[in-house]
């Protein structure tokens, strides 16, 4: 049974940083890819970052150079380091996992999702 739990969200001013964490259980990293996605109020859920089974990362254009996805297998934790945050990054952020890995950093209907953590960036 895969379980994902995000933490680390909060409120920051534009230009600030946050690091999101996703505690994962039941995930075999050789079989699963994982991603971070977000959903702003009134908007569709969108992909943000993705890490493939071989550890290779990818990002959507809007966060390239600002966000970094990483996986600490020893701690069973997926991270998203977010730097130079902008008001348009305000959203609920979700981590997700699946054994079917398509779409890269773009939105994908992953099989497993966490409950989300809120990020609010003020100007």
Short mmCIF file of C-alpha atoms in Angstrom, two decimals:
data_model
loop_
_atom_site.label_atom_id
_atom_site.label_comp_id
_atom_site.label_asym_id
_atom_site.label_seq_id
_atom_site.Cartn_x
_atom_site.Cartn_y
_atom_site.Cartn_z
CA UNK A 1 0.00 0.00 0.00
CA UNK A 2 1.55 3.29 -1.15
CA UNK A 3 1.08 6.24 1.17
CA UNK A 4 2.31 9.78 0.57
CA UNK A 5 2.27 12.69 3.01
CA UNK A 6 3.41 16.21 2.13
CA UNK A 7 4.69 18.85 4.51
CA UNK A 8 6.66 22.08 4.42
CA UNK A 9 4.17 24.46 2.87
CA UNK A 10 3.63 27.95 4.23
CA UNK A 11 3.46 31.65 3.44
CA UNK A 12 6.44 33.55 2.06
CA UNK A 13 7.10 36.80 0.27
CA UNK A 14 8.06 36.89 -3.37
CA UNK A 15 11.71 35.98 -3.82
CA UNK A 16 11.68 33.69 -0.82
CA UNK A 17 12.23 29.94 -0.57
CA UNK A 18 10.44 26.88 0.74
CA UNK A 19 11.31 23.20 0.77
CA UNK A 20 8.46 20.75 0.48
CA UNK A 21 8.80 17.18 1.72
CA UNK A 22 6.83 14.08 0.82
CA UNK A 23 7.18 11.10 3.13
CA UNK A 24 6.62 7.97 1.10
CA UNK A 25 5.87 4.43 2.22
CA UNK A 26 5.26 1.34 0.14
CA UNK A 27 7.23 2.76 -2.80
CA UNK A 28 9.87 0.65 -4.54
CA UNK A 29 11.96 3.30 -6.27
CA UNK A 30 13.12 0.99 -9.03
CA UNK A 31 9.47 0.59 -10.07
CA UNK A 32 7.94 3.97 -9.28
CA UNK A 33 8.40 7.43 -10.70
CA UNK A 34 7.28 10.39 -8.61
CA UNK A 35 6.20 13.93 -9.24
CA UNK A 36 5.13 17.21 -7.73
CA UNK A 37 1.98 18.85 -9.02
CA UNK A 38 0.00 21.90 -7.96
CA UNK A 39 -3.47 23.33 -8.14
CA UNK A 40 -4.38 26.98 -7.70
CA UNK A 41 -7.94 28.01 -6.78
CA UNK A 42 -10.19 27.81 -9.82
CA UNK A 43 -7.43 26.27 -11.91
CA UNK A 44 -6.76 22.79 -13.18
CA UNK A 45 -4.09 20.70 -11.51
CA UNK A 46 -0.76 21.04 -13.33
CA UNK A 47 2.55 19.29 -13.28
CA UNK A 48 5.58 20.96 -11.74
CA UNK A 49 8.46 18.50 -11.51
CA UNK A 50 9.11 14.80 -12.08
CA UNK A 51 11.75 12.28 -11.13
CA UNK A 52 12.01 9.11 -13.16
CA UNK A 53 12.91 5.64 -11.94
CA UNK A 54 16.53 6.21 -12.93
CA UNK A 55 16.61 9.43 -10.89
CA UNK A 56 16.56 11.81 -13.83
CA UNK A 57 14.57 15.00 -13.11
CA UNK A 58 12.46 17.17 -15.37
CA UNK A 59 10.54 20.41 -14.87
CA UNK A 60 7.88 22.46 -16.52
CA UNK A 61 9.18 25.65 -18.11
CA UNK A 62 7.62 27.97 -15.53
CA UNK A 63 9.76 26.58 -12.69
CA UNK A 64 13.00 25.67 -14.47
CA UNK A 65 15.99 27.22 -12.75
CA UNK A 66 13.96 27.95 -9.60
CA UNK A 67 12.71 24.56 -8.37
CA UNK A 68 14.72 21.40 -7.69
CA UNK A 69 13.24 17.95 -7.18
CA UNK A 70 15.25 15.35 -5.30
CA UNK A 71 14.76 11.96 -3.70
CA UNK A 72 16.40 10.71 -0.52
CA UNK A 73 15.88 6.96 -0.74
CA UNK A 74 17.40 6.31 2.69
CA UNK A 75 14.80 8.62 4.27
CA UNK A 76 12.00 7.59 1.88
CA UNK A 77 11.37 11.25 1.21
CA UNK A 78 10.80 13.25 -1.95
CA UNK A 79 11.73 16.94 -1.81
CA UNK A 80 10.92 20.04 -3.81
CA UNK A 81 13.25 22.96 -3.16
CA UNK A 82 11.55 26.13 -4.34
CA UNK A 83 13.63 29.29 -4.69
CA UNK A 84 12.83 32.75 -6.01
CA UNK A 85 9.14 32.11 -5.44
CA UNK A 86 6.59 34.20 -7.32
CA UNK A 87 2.96 35.02 -6.48
CA UNK A 88 1.89 32.81 -9.40
CA UNK A 89 3.43 29.84 -7.56
CA UNK A 90 0.64 30.09 -4.99
CA UNK A 91 -1.20 26.76 -4.98
CA UNK A 92 -1.83 23.52 -3.16
CA UNK A 93 1.13 21.27 -3.89
CA UNK A 94 0.78 17.50 -4.16
CA UNK A 95 3.27 14.69 -4.49
CA UNK A 96 2.29 11.65 -6.51
CA UNK A 97 3.65 8.27 -7.55
CA UNK A 98 2.94 5.63 -10.16
CA UNK A 99 4.53 2.64 -11.87
CA UNK A 100 3.43 4.00 -15.24
CA UNK A 101 5.69 6.91 -16.08
CA UNK A 102 4.41 9.11 -18.90
CA UNK A 103 4.31 12.82 -19.50
CA UNK A 104 7.41 13.76 -17.59
CA UNK A 105 6.87 16.93 -15.57
CA UNK A 106 3.53 17.63 -17.21
CA UNK A 107 0.25 16.69 -15.60
CA UNK A 108 -0.38 12.96 -15.35
CA UNK A 109 -3.20 11.13 -13.53
CA UNK A 110 -0.93 9.34 -11.08
CA UNK A 111 -2.34 6.38 -9.23
CA UNK A 112 -1.20 7.55 -5.78
CA UNK A 113 -1.49 11.05 -4.29
CA UNK A 114 -0.77 12.80 -1.02
CA UNK A 115 -3.23 15.15 0.67
CA UNK A 116 -1.39 18.32 -0.38
CA UNK A 117 0.37 21.20 1.33
CA UNK A 118 -0.50 24.87 0.77
CA UNK A 119 2.05 27.35 -0.57
CA UNK A 120 1.16 31.05 -0.55
CA UNK A 121 3.48 33.67 -2.05
CA UNK A 122 2.72 37.33 -1.45
CA UNK A 123 4.00 40.20 -3.55
#
